[in-house]
């Protein structure tokens, strides 16, 4: 889905509680979900997607992918543009109706995984095209909505999609637990040229994901082969449970005259001039019902 239920990460724990089973009956109660979201009109956009035909994808090969959050692209000279990422399947988007989903899911609850695995094994490699939408960071306030609001989409008629790449899945994994279950994706891990924005939900996610992964996989989850860099790397993270990186060194800090560690290449981060009081407040341009 291209949007999210709420626009403020502070509400995320309560939203999860509403979705989870009742602490009294251990049953997922629809009234709890409706009760919570009745106080959050911004969620209507997400529910229009969920209850539309696109709410139940046919399988992984026929579904879109969306970054949802807004990031920042930074040019070599430090110019910043707000950006949203979109993945579009080359085989088209296909979905299931409610009764079809009951039949398919009841027959094989792993039907989407089976479809993807079988397609790759047969050489029918699924492919997605990557598109971006960009806004000059200086034009952020020129719309009747807040571009950093995750409950909003950017109108494609005024902010068109631009093709920038593609992704092809051409190999199945060898071990599900090692290569899939232990994956630790994190929106805080970026590459030079991509930076965060002031997206309120993104600011929550870049903090919480690593904390969750330390709980789920341990403090050295970045040493796991599926999460570690493919190239040689060096950091000052030593010790901790399940540390299997052998190091014969005394200096685990930076800088040091005893360790000739090379500085990482610097890349520009756009400067921003801020003034005024720093306070927690709601997004001013809520505009909950205009699509």
PDB file of C-alpha atoms in Angstrom:
ATOM      1  CA  UNK A   1       0.000   0.000   0.000  1.00  0.00           C
ATOM      2  CA  UNK A   2       1.325   3.498  -0.780  1.00  0.00           C
ATOM      3  CA  UNK A   3       0.084   4.999   2.512  1.00  0.00           C
ATOM      4  CA  UNK A   4      -0.081   4.111   6.202  1.00  0.00           C
ATOM      5  CA  UNK A   5      -2.779   4.101   8.898  1.00  0.00           C
ATOM      6  CA  UNK A   6      -1.376   6.882  11.082  1.00  0.00           C
ATOM      7  CA  UNK A   7       0.915   9.831  10.523  1.00  0.00           C
ATOM      8  CA  UNK A   8       2.550  10.027  13.957  1.00  0.00           C
ATOM      9  CA  UNK A   9       4.905   7.316  15.199  1.00  0.00           C
ATOM     10  CA  UNK A  10       3.955   8.060  18.820  1.00  0.00           C
ATOM     11  CA  UNK A  11       0.650   6.300  18.140  1.00  0.00           C
ATOM     12  CA  UNK A  12       2.245   3.182  16.696  1.00  0.00           C
ATOM     13  CA  UNK A  13       2.271   1.037  19.895  1.00  0.00           C
ATOM     14  CA  UNK A  14      -1.428   1.729  20.508  1.00  0.00           C
ATOM     15  CA  UNK A  15      -2.259   0.882  16.900  1.00  0.00           C
ATOM     16  CA  UNK A  16      -0.478  -2.460  17.237  1.00  0.00           C
ATOM     17  CA  UNK A  17      -2.368  -3.152  20.470  1.00  0.00           C
ATOM     18  CA  UNK A  18      -5.670  -2.495  18.665  1.00  0.00           C
ATOM     19  CA  UNK A  19      -4.761  -4.977  15.922  1.00  0.00           C
ATOM     20  CA  UNK A  20      -3.613  -7.689  18.304  1.00  0.00           C
ATOM     21  CA  UNK A  21      -5.939 -10.082  20.149  1.00  0.00           C
ATOM     22  CA  UNK A  22      -7.802  -8.796  23.166  1.00  0.00           C
ATOM     23  CA  UNK A  23      -5.725  -9.149  26.354  1.00  0.00           C
ATOM     24  CA  UNK A  24      -8.854 -10.546  28.037  1.00  0.00           C
ATOM     25  CA  UNK A  25     -10.100 -13.108  25.485  1.00  0.00           C
ATOM     26  CA  UNK A  26      -7.011 -13.595  23.266  1.00  0.00           C
ATOM     27  CA  UNK A  27      -9.310 -13.124  20.263  1.00  0.00           C
ATOM     28  CA  UNK A  28      -8.863 -10.505  17.550  1.00  0.00           C
ATOM     29  CA  UNK A  29     -11.937  -8.318  17.951  1.00  0.00           C
ATOM     30  CA  UNK A  30     -13.067  -6.106  15.064  1.00  0.00           C
ATOM     31  CA  UNK A  31     -14.665  -3.598  17.430  1.00  0.00           C
ATOM     32  CA  UNK A  32     -11.269  -2.835  18.974  1.00  0.00           C
ATOM     33  CA  UNK A  33      -9.847  -1.954  15.561  1.00  0.00           C
ATOM     34  CA  UNK A  34     -12.850   0.172  14.596  1.00  0.00           C
ATOM     35  CA  UNK A  35     -12.798   1.889  17.980  1.00  0.00           C
ATOM     36  CA  UNK A  36      -9.153   2.917  17.664  1.00  0.00           C
ATOM     37  CA  UNK A  37      -9.312   4.142  14.074  1.00  0.00           C
ATOM     38  CA  UNK A  38     -12.571   6.020  14.622  1.00  0.00           C
ATOM     39  CA  UNK A  39     -10.372   8.498  16.488  1.00  0.00           C
ATOM     40  CA  UNK A  40      -7.928   8.739  13.563  1.00  0.00           C
ATOM     41  CA  UNK A  41      -9.680   9.983  10.415  1.00  0.00           C
ATOM     42  CA  UNK A  42      -6.367  10.038   8.544  1.00  0.00           C
ATOM     43  CA  UNK A  43      -6.595   6.224   8.412  1.00  0.00           C
ATOM     44  CA  UNK A  44      -9.473   6.392   5.909  1.00  0.00           C
ATOM     45  CA  UNK A  45      -7.068   6.564   2.966  1.00  0.00           C
ATOM     46  CA  UNK A  46      -5.397   3.317   3.992  1.00  0.00           C
ATOM     47  CA  UNK A  47      -8.727   1.566   4.481  1.00  0.00           C
ATOM     48  CA  UNK A  48      -9.903   2.595   1.008  1.00  0.00           C
ATOM     49  CA  UNK A  49      -6.923   0.670  -0.360  1.00  0.00           C
ATOM     50  CA  UNK A  50      -7.410  -2.330   1.931  1.00  0.00           C
ATOM     51  CA  UNK A  51     -11.092  -2.721   1.055  1.00  0.00           C
ATOM     52  CA  UNK A  52     -10.588  -2.002  -2.639  1.00  0.00           C
ATOM     53  CA  UNK A  53      -9.791  -4.738  -5.166  1.00  0.00           C
ATOM     54  CA  UNK A  54      -6.051  -4.086  -4.662  1.00  0.00           C
ATOM     55  CA  UNK A  55      -6.334  -4.984  -0.975  1.00  0.00           C
ATOM     56  CA  UNK A  56      -5.586  -8.693  -1.568  1.00  0.00           C
ATOM     57  CA  UNK A  57      -2.731  -9.258  -4.072  1.00  0.00           C
ATOM     58  CA  UNK A  58      -2.850 -12.428  -6.167  1.00  0.00           C
ATOM     59  CA  UNK A  59       0.751 -13.204  -5.161  1.00  0.00           C
ATOM     60  CA  UNK A  60       4.115 -11.523  -4.679  1.00  0.00           C
ATOM     61  CA  UNK A  61       4.881 -11.383  -8.410  1.00  0.00           C
ATOM     62  CA  UNK A  62       1.784  -9.328  -9.156  1.00  0.00           C
ATOM     63  CA  UNK A  63       1.928  -6.706  -6.422  1.00  0.00           C
ATOM     64  CA  UNK A  64       3.322  -3.183  -6.217  1.00  0.00           C
ATOM     65  CA  UNK A  65       5.874  -2.100  -3.647  1.00  0.00           C
ATOM     66  CA  UNK A  66       5.985   1.310  -2.008  1.00  0.00           C
ATOM     67  CA  UNK A  67       8.499   3.051   0.212  1.00  0.00           C
ATOM     68  CA  UNK A  68       5.589   4.928   1.886  1.00  0.00           C
ATOM     69  CA  UNK A  69       7.983   7.177   3.824  1.00  0.00           C
ATOM     70  CA  UNK A  70       9.640  10.211   2.276  1.00  0.00           C
ATOM     71  CA  UNK A  71      13.422  10.274   2.022  1.00  0.00           C
ATOM     72  CA  UNK A  72      15.817  12.895   0.656  1.00  0.00           C
ATOM     73  CA  UNK A  73      18.018  12.572  -2.426  1.00  0.00           C
ATOM     74  CA  UNK A  74      21.220  14.607  -2.237  1.00  0.00           C
ATOM     75  CA  UNK A  75      23.206  15.560  -5.335  1.00  0.00           C
ATOM     76  CA  UNK A  76      26.990  15.867  -5.436  1.00  0.00           C
ATOM     77  CA  UNK A  77      26.744  19.606  -4.818  1.00  0.00           C
ATOM     78  CA  UNK A  78      24.444  19.132  -1.821  1.00  0.00           C
ATOM     79  CA  UNK A  79      21.114  19.977  -3.472  1.00  0.00           C
ATOM     80  CA  UNK A  80      18.211  18.184  -1.758  1.00  0.00           C
ATOM     81  CA  UNK A  81      15.030  16.741  -3.235  1.00  0.00           C
ATOM     82  CA  UNK A  82      12.321  14.913  -1.312  1.00  0.00           C
ATOM     83  CA  UNK A  83      11.704  11.487  -2.829  1.00  0.00           C
ATOM     84  CA  UNK A  84       9.225   8.616  -2.748  1.00  0.00           C
ATOM     85  CA  UNK A  85      10.109   5.161  -4.123  1.00  0.00           C
ATOM     86  CA  UNK A  86       7.763   2.886  -6.089  1.00  0.00           C
ATOM     87  CA  UNK A  87       8.215  -0.671  -7.391  1.00  0.00           C
ATOM     88  CA  UNK A  88       5.988  -1.723 -10.311  1.00  0.00           C
ATOM     89  CA  UNK A  89       5.809  -5.388 -11.436  1.00  0.00           C
ATOM     90  CA  UNK A  90       6.423  -5.843 -15.156  1.00  0.00           C
ATOM     91  CA  UNK A  91       3.867  -8.666 -15.228  1.00  0.00           C
ATOM     92  CA  UNK A  92       1.155  -6.311 -13.982  1.00  0.00           C
ATOM     93  CA  UNK A  93      -0.883  -6.020 -10.803  1.00  0.00           C
ATOM     94  CA  UNK A  94      -3.420  -8.788 -10.161  1.00  0.00           C
ATOM     95  CA  UNK A  95      -5.613  -9.244  -7.107  1.00  0.00           C
ATOM     96  CA  UNK A  96      -8.062 -11.626  -5.449  1.00  0.00           C
ATOM     97  CA  UNK A  97     -11.657 -11.029  -4.441  1.00  0.00           C
ATOM     98  CA  UNK A  98     -12.729 -11.983  -0.932  1.00  0.00           C
ATOM     99  CA  UNK A  99     -14.236 -15.347  -1.856  1.00  0.00           C
ATOM    100  CA  UNK A 100     -11.250 -16.197  -4.049  1.00  0.00           C
ATOM    101  CA  UNK A 101      -8.860 -15.349  -1.210  1.00  0.00           C
ATOM    102  CA  UNK A 102     -10.755 -17.664   1.152  1.00  0.00           C
ATOM    103  CA  UNK A 103     -10.504 -20.517  -1.354  1.00  0.00           C
ATOM    104  CA  UNK A 104      -6.854 -19.954  -2.283  1.00  0.00           C
ATOM    105  CA  UNK A 105      -5.702 -19.319   1.280  1.00  0.00           C
ATOM    106  CA  UNK A 106      -7.678 -22.246   2.630  1.00  0.00           C
ATOM    107  CA  UNK A 107      -6.215 -24.597   0.033  1.00  0.00           C
ATOM    108  CA  UNK A 108      -2.598 -23.487   0.512  1.00  0.00           C
ATOM    109  CA  UNK A 109      -1.733 -20.848   3.070  1.00  0.00           C
ATOM    110  CA  UNK A 110       1.742 -20.441   1.506  1.00  0.00           C
ATOM    111  CA  UNK A 111       0.401 -20.008  -2.030  1.00  0.00           C
ATOM    112  CA  UNK A 112       2.214 -16.694  -2.630  1.00  0.00           C
ATOM    113  CA  UNK A 113       5.566 -18.109  -1.512  1.00  0.00           C
ATOM    114  CA  UNK A 114       5.015 -21.248  -3.597  1.00  0.00           C
ATOM    115  CA  UNK A 115       4.152 -19.185  -6.665  1.00  0.00           C
ATOM    116  CA  UNK A 116       7.305 -17.089  -6.316  1.00  0.00           C
ATOM    117  CA  UNK A 117       9.557 -20.091  -5.665  1.00  0.00           C
ATOM    118  CA  UNK A 118       8.124 -22.106  -8.548  1.00  0.00           C
ATOM    119  CA  UNK A 119       8.401 -19.182 -10.976  1.00  0.00           C
ATOM    120  CA  UNK A 120      12.073 -18.586 -10.176  1.00  0.00           C
ATOM    121  CA  UNK A 121      12.864 -22.310 -10.340  1.00  0.00           C
ATOM    122  CA  UNK A 122      11.235 -22.463 -13.789  1.00  0.00           C
ATOM    123  CA  UNK A 123      13.304 -19.526 -15.056  1.00  0.00           C
ATOM    124  CA  UNK A 124      10.305 -17.189 -15.140  1.00  0.00           C
ATOM    125  CA  UNK A 125      12.139 -14.521 -13.186  1.00  0.00           C
ATOM    126  CA  UNK A 126       9.881 -11.846 -11.666  1.00  0.00           C
ATOM    127  CA  UNK A 127      10.902  -8.269 -12.359  1.00  0.00           C
ATOM    128  CA  UNK A 128       9.956  -4.909 -10.901  1.00  0.00           C
ATOM    129  CA  UNK A 129      10.717  -1.458 -12.318  1.00  0.00           C
ATOM    130  CA  UNK A 130      11.802   1.201  -9.829  1.00  0.00           C
ATOM    131  CA  UNK A 131      10.246   4.659 -10.123  1.00  0.00           C
ATOM    132  CA  UNK A 132      10.698   7.784  -8.042  1.00  0.00           C
ATOM    133  CA  UNK A 133       8.738  10.948  -7.423  1.00  0.00           C
ATOM    134  CA  UNK A 134      10.758  14.000  -6.441  1.00  0.00           C
ATOM    135  CA  UNK A 135       9.985  17.422  -5.004  1.00  0.00           C
ATOM    136  CA  UNK A 136      12.467  20.250  -4.566  1.00  0.00           C
ATOM    137  CA  UNK A 137      12.953  20.470  -0.804  1.00  0.00           C
ATOM    138  CA  UNK A 138      12.422  24.236  -1.019  1.00  0.00           C
ATOM    139  CA  UNK A 139       8.900  23.640  -2.426  1.00  0.00           C
ATOM    140  CA  UNK A 140       7.685  21.483   0.459  1.00  0.00           C
ATOM    141  CA  UNK A 141       5.097  24.052   1.597  1.00  0.00           C
ATOM    142  CA  UNK A 142       3.636  24.759  -1.862  1.00  0.00           C
ATOM    143  CA  UNK A 143       0.967  22.032  -1.744  1.00  0.00           C
ATOM    144  CA  UNK A 144      -2.424  21.797  -0.048  1.00  0.00           C
ATOM    145  CA  UNK A 145      -1.133  18.733   1.818  1.00  0.00           C
ATOM    146  CA  UNK A 146       2.059  17.930   3.697  1.00  0.00           C
ATOM    147  CA  UNK A 147       4.404  15.866   1.443  1.00  0.00           C
ATOM    148  CA  UNK A 148       5.880  14.314   4.598  1.00  0.00           C
ATOM    149  CA  UNK A 149       2.494  12.927   5.683  1.00  0.00           C
ATOM    150  CA  UNK A 150       2.523   9.123   5.212  1.00  0.00           C
ATOM    151  CA  UNK A 151      -1.272   9.026   4.953  1.00  0.00           C
ATOM    152  CA  UNK A 152      -1.042  10.915   1.648  1.00  0.00           C
ATOM    153  CA  UNK A 153       0.038   9.987  -1.867  1.00  0.00           C
ATOM    154  CA  UNK A 154       1.734  12.467  -4.173  1.00  0.00           C
ATOM    155  CA  UNK A 155      -0.504  13.198  -7.204  1.00  0.00           C
ATOM    156  CA  UNK A 156       1.178  11.681 -10.249  1.00  0.00           C
ATOM    157  CA  UNK A 157      -0.318  14.310 -12.572  1.00  0.00           C
ATOM    158  CA  UNK A 158       1.749  17.056 -10.926  1.00  0.00           C
ATOM    159  CA  UNK A 159       4.608  14.929  -9.545  1.00  0.00           C
ATOM    160  CA  UNK A 160       5.169  12.299 -12.257  1.00  0.00           C
ATOM    161  CA  UNK A 161       6.844   8.919 -11.811  1.00  0.00           C
ATOM    162  CA  UNK A 162      10.400   8.764 -13.146  1.00  0.00           C
ATOM    163  CA  UNK A 163      11.964   5.385 -14.069  1.00  0.00           C
ATOM    164  CA  UNK A 164      15.374   4.864 -12.458  1.00  0.00           C
ATOM    165  CA  UNK A 165      16.057   1.116 -12.264  1.00  0.00           C
ATOM    166  CA  UNK A 166      14.804  -2.442 -12.036  1.00  0.00           C
ATOM    167  CA  UNK A 167      15.048  -5.497  -9.794  1.00  0.00           C
ATOM    168  CA  UNK A 168      15.027  -9.119 -10.984  1.00  0.00           C
ATOM    169  CA  UNK A 169      14.771 -12.121  -8.645  1.00  0.00           C
ATOM    170  CA  UNK A 170      16.712 -14.896 -10.390  1.00  0.00           C
ATOM    171  CA  UNK A 171      17.686 -17.281  -7.583  1.00  0.00           C
ATOM    172  CA  UNK A 172      15.824 -19.016  -4.788  1.00  0.00           C
ATOM    173  CA  UNK A 173      17.335 -19.051  -1.311  1.00  0.00           C
ATOM    174  CA  UNK A 174      19.092 -22.185  -0.056  1.00  0.00           C
ATOM    175  CA  UNK A 175      18.053 -21.960   3.595  1.00  0.00           C
ATOM    176  CA  UNK A 176      14.920 -20.141   4.705  1.00  0.00           C
ATOM    177  CA  UNK A 177      15.984 -19.418   8.281  1.00  0.00           C
ATOM    178  CA  UNK A 178      19.532 -18.275   7.491  1.00  0.00           C
ATOM    179  CA  UNK A 179      18.688 -16.161   4.441  1.00  0.00           C
ATOM    180  CA  UNK A 180      15.159 -14.988   5.138  1.00  0.00           C
ATOM    181  CA  UNK A 181      14.122 -15.314   8.780  1.00  0.00           C
ATOM    182  CA  UNK A 182      17.315 -13.616  10.013  1.00  0.00           C
ATOM    183  CA  UNK A 183      17.059 -10.667   7.618  1.00  0.00           C
ATOM    184  CA  UNK A 184      17.086  -7.313   9.393  1.00  0.00           C
ATOM    185  CA  UNK A 185      15.896  -4.528   7.109  1.00  0.00           C
ATOM    186  CA  UNK A 186      16.180  -1.076   8.614  1.00  0.00           C
ATOM    187  CA  UNK A 187      15.097   2.309   7.192  1.00  0.00           C
ATOM    188  CA  UNK A 188      17.993   3.924   9.079  1.00  0.00           C
ATOM    189  CA  UNK A 189      20.574   2.158   6.885  1.00  0.00           C
ATOM    190  CA  UNK A 190      21.107   4.363   3.847  1.00  0.00           C
ATOM    191  CA  UNK A 191      23.787   4.856   1.222  1.00  0.00           C
ATOM    192  CA  UNK A 192      25.578   8.091   0.257  1.00  0.00           C
ATOM    193  CA  UNK A 193      23.154  10.265  -1.672  1.00  0.00           C
ATOM    194  CA  UNK A 194      20.059   9.107   0.230  1.00  0.00           C
ATOM    195  CA  UNK A 195      19.212  10.765   3.537  1.00  0.00           C
ATOM    196  CA  UNK A 196      16.251  10.996   5.890  1.00  0.00           C
ATOM    197  CA  UNK A 197      13.527  13.609   5.875  1.00  0.00           C
ATOM    198  CA  UNK A 198      11.433  15.122   8.665  1.00  0.00           C
ATOM    199  CA  UNK A 199       8.696  12.558   7.973  1.00  0.00           C
ATOM    200  CA  UNK A 200       7.326  11.997  11.505  1.00  0.00           C
ATOM    201  CA  UNK A 201       6.743   8.275  11.056  1.00  0.00           C
ATOM    202  CA  UNK A 202      10.160   7.769   9.442  1.00  0.00           C
ATOM    203  CA  UNK A 203      11.844   9.484  12.378  1.00  0.00           C
ATOM    204  CA  UNK A 204      10.223   6.899  14.653  1.00  0.00           C
ATOM    205  CA  UNK A 205      11.147   3.970  12.422  1.00  0.00           C
ATOM    206  CA  UNK A 206      14.843   4.849  12.097  1.00  0.00           C
ATOM    207  CA  UNK A 207      15.068   4.593  15.880  1.00  0.00           C
ATOM    208  CA  UNK A 208      12.861   1.591  16.571  1.00  0.00           C
ATOM    209  CA  UNK A 209      13.937  -0.940  13.929  1.00  0.00           C
ATOM    210  CA  UNK A 210      17.480  -1.515  15.211  1.00  0.00           C
ATOM    211  CA  UNK A 211      16.152  -1.783  18.759  1.00  0.00           C
ATOM    212  CA  UNK A 212      13.677  -4.445  17.647  1.00  0.00           C
ATOM    213  CA  UNK A 213      16.354  -6.373  15.754  1.00  0.00           C
ATOM    214  CA  UNK A 214      18.705  -6.412  18.736  1.00  0.00           C
ATOM    215  CA  UNK A 215      15.866  -7.994  20.698  1.00  0.00           C
ATOM    216  CA  UNK A 216      14.969 -10.477  17.942  1.00  0.00           C
ATOM    217  CA  UNK A 217      18.430 -11.472  16.681  1.00  0.00           C
ATOM    218  CA  UNK A 218      20.881 -10.300  19.338  1.00  0.00           C
ATOM    219  CA  UNK A 219      23.306  -7.369  19.600  1.00  0.00           C
ATOM    220  CA  UNK A 220      25.524  -8.667  16.784  1.00  0.00           C
ATOM    221  CA  UNK A 221      22.785  -9.194  14.206  1.00  0.00           C
ATOM    222  CA  UNK A 222      24.791  -7.172  11.670  1.00  0.00           C
ATOM    223  CA  UNK A 223      27.482  -9.889  11.717  1.00  0.00           C
ATOM    224  CA  UNK A 224      25.072 -12.496  10.388  1.00  0.00           C
ATOM    225  CA  UNK A 225      26.034 -13.282   6.777  1.00  0.00           C
ATOM    226  CA  UNK A 226      22.638 -12.238   5.431  1.00  0.00           C
ATOM    227  CA  UNK A 227      23.005  -8.788   7.046  1.00  0.00           C
ATOM    228  CA  UNK A 228      26.768  -8.222   6.770  1.00  0.00           C
ATOM    229  CA  UNK A 229      28.362  -6.221   3.928  1.00  0.00           C
ATOM    230  CA  UNK A 230      29.647  -8.279   1.023  1.00  0.00           C
ATOM    231  CA  UNK A 231      32.907  -6.289   0.996  1.00  0.00           C
ATOM    232  CA  UNK A 232      35.543  -6.060   3.726  1.00  0.00           C
ATOM    233  CA  UNK A 233      34.450  -3.714   6.482  1.00  0.00           C
ATOM    234  CA  UNK A 234      35.678  -2.289   9.755  1.00  0.00           C
ATOM    235  CA  UNK A 235      33.866  -0.875  12.743  1.00  0.00           C
ATOM    236  CA  UNK A 236      34.409  -0.472  16.465  1.00  0.00           C
ATOM    237  CA  UNK A 237      31.600  -2.788  17.584  1.00  0.00           C
ATOM    238  CA  UNK A 238      33.269  -5.354  19.839  1.00  0.00           C
ATOM    239  CA  UNK A 239      32.058  -8.132  22.107  1.00  0.00           C
ATOM    240  CA  UNK A 240      28.431  -8.867  22.989  1.00  0.00           C
ATOM    241  CA  UNK A 241      26.529 -12.144  22.791  1.00  0.00           C
ATOM    242  CA  UNK A 242      27.019 -14.305  19.685  1.00  0.00           C
ATOM    243  CA  UNK A 243      30.057 -12.338  18.490  1.00  0.00           C
ATOM    244  CA  UNK A 244      31.882 -14.563  16.002  1.00  0.00           C
ATOM    245  CA  UNK A 245      34.197 -12.010  14.366  1.00  0.00           C
ATOM    246  CA  UNK A 246      37.795 -12.715  15.446  1.00  0.00           C
ATOM    247  CA  UNK A 247      39.787  -9.525  16.014  1.00  0.00           C
ATOM    248  CA  UNK A 248      43.372  -9.156  17.128  1.00  0.00           C
ATOM    249  CA  UNK A 249      43.453  -5.443  17.878  1.00  0.00           C
ATOM    250  CA  UNK A 250      43.688  -3.111  20.847  1.00  0.00           C
ATOM    251  CA  UNK A 251      42.192   0.065  19.408  1.00  0.00           C
ATOM    252  CA  UNK A 252      38.401   0.037  19.201  1.00  0.00           C
ATOM    253  CA  UNK A 253      37.861   3.789  19.050  1.00  0.00           C
ATOM    254  CA  UNK A 254      38.424   6.583  16.539  1.00  0.00           C
ATOM    255  CA  UNK A 255      40.569   8.571  15.956  1.00  0.00           C
ATOM    256  CA  UNK A 256      43.858   7.072  17.107  1.00  0.00           C
ATOM    257  CA  UNK A 257      47.494   7.628  16.165  1.00  0.00           C
ATOM    258  CA  UNK A 258      48.074   3.891  16.646  1.00  0.00           C
ATOM    259  CA  UNK A 259      45.518   2.763  14.079  1.00  0.00           C
ATOM    260  CA  UNK A 260      45.853   4.059  10.509  1.00  0.00           C
ATOM    261  CA  UNK A 261      42.164   3.595   9.758  1.00  0.00           C
ATOM    262  CA  UNK A 262      41.260   5.534   6.650  1.00  0.00           C
ATOM    263  CA  UNK A 263      38.527   8.135   6.910  1.00  0.00           C
ATOM    264  CA  UNK A 264      35.338   7.259   5.075  1.00  0.00           C
ATOM    265  CA  UNK A 265      34.732   9.412   2.048  1.00  0.00           C
ATOM    266  CA  UNK A 266      32.626  12.402   2.997  1.00  0.00           C
ATOM    267  CA  UNK A 267      29.387  13.121   1.187  1.00  0.00           C
ATOM    268  CA  UNK A 268      27.210  16.225   1.392  1.00  0.00           C
ATOM    269  CA  UNK A 269      24.296  16.561   3.774  1.00  0.00           C
ATOM    270  CA  UNK A 270      22.050  19.513   2.928  1.00  0.00           C
ATOM    271  CA  UNK A 271      22.260  22.302   5.516  1.00  0.00           C
ATOM    272  CA  UNK A 272      19.012  23.592   6.980  1.00  0.00           C
ATOM    273  CA  UNK A 273      18.496  26.802   8.912  1.00  0.00           C
ATOM    274  CA  UNK A 274      16.031  26.391  11.785  1.00  0.00           C
ATOM    275  CA  UNK A 275      14.703  28.952  14.228  1.00  0.00           C
ATOM    276  CA  UNK A 276      11.928  29.114  16.799  1.00  0.00           C
ATOM    277  CA  UNK A 277      10.660  26.849  19.554  1.00  0.00           C
ATOM    278  CA  UNK A 278      11.053  23.079  19.253  1.00  0.00           C
ATOM    279  CA  UNK A 279       7.803  21.419  20.240  1.00  0.00           C
ATOM    280  CA  UNK A 280       5.711  18.343  19.521  1.00  0.00           C
ATOM    281  CA  UNK A 281       2.661  19.266  17.468  1.00  0.00           C
ATOM    282  CA  UNK A 282       0.311  17.784  14.897  1.00  0.00           C
ATOM    283  CA  UNK A 283       0.746  18.201  11.152  1.00  0.00           C
ATOM    284  CA  UNK A 284      -1.011  21.458  10.266  1.00  0.00           C
ATOM    285  CA  UNK A 285      -2.245  20.439   6.793  1.00  0.00           C
ATOM    286  CA  UNK A 286      -4.205  17.357   7.831  1.00  0.00           C
ATOM    287  CA  UNK A 287      -6.651  17.433   4.897  1.00  0.00           C
ATOM    288  CA  UNK A 288      -7.881  13.953   5.849  1.00  0.00           C
ATOM    289  CA  UNK A 289     -10.594  13.452   3.239  1.00  0.00           C
ATOM    290  CA  UNK A 290      -9.175  14.889   0.003  1.00  0.00           C
ATOM    291  CA  UNK A 291      -7.623  12.314  -2.302  1.00  0.00           C
TER     292      UNK A 291
END
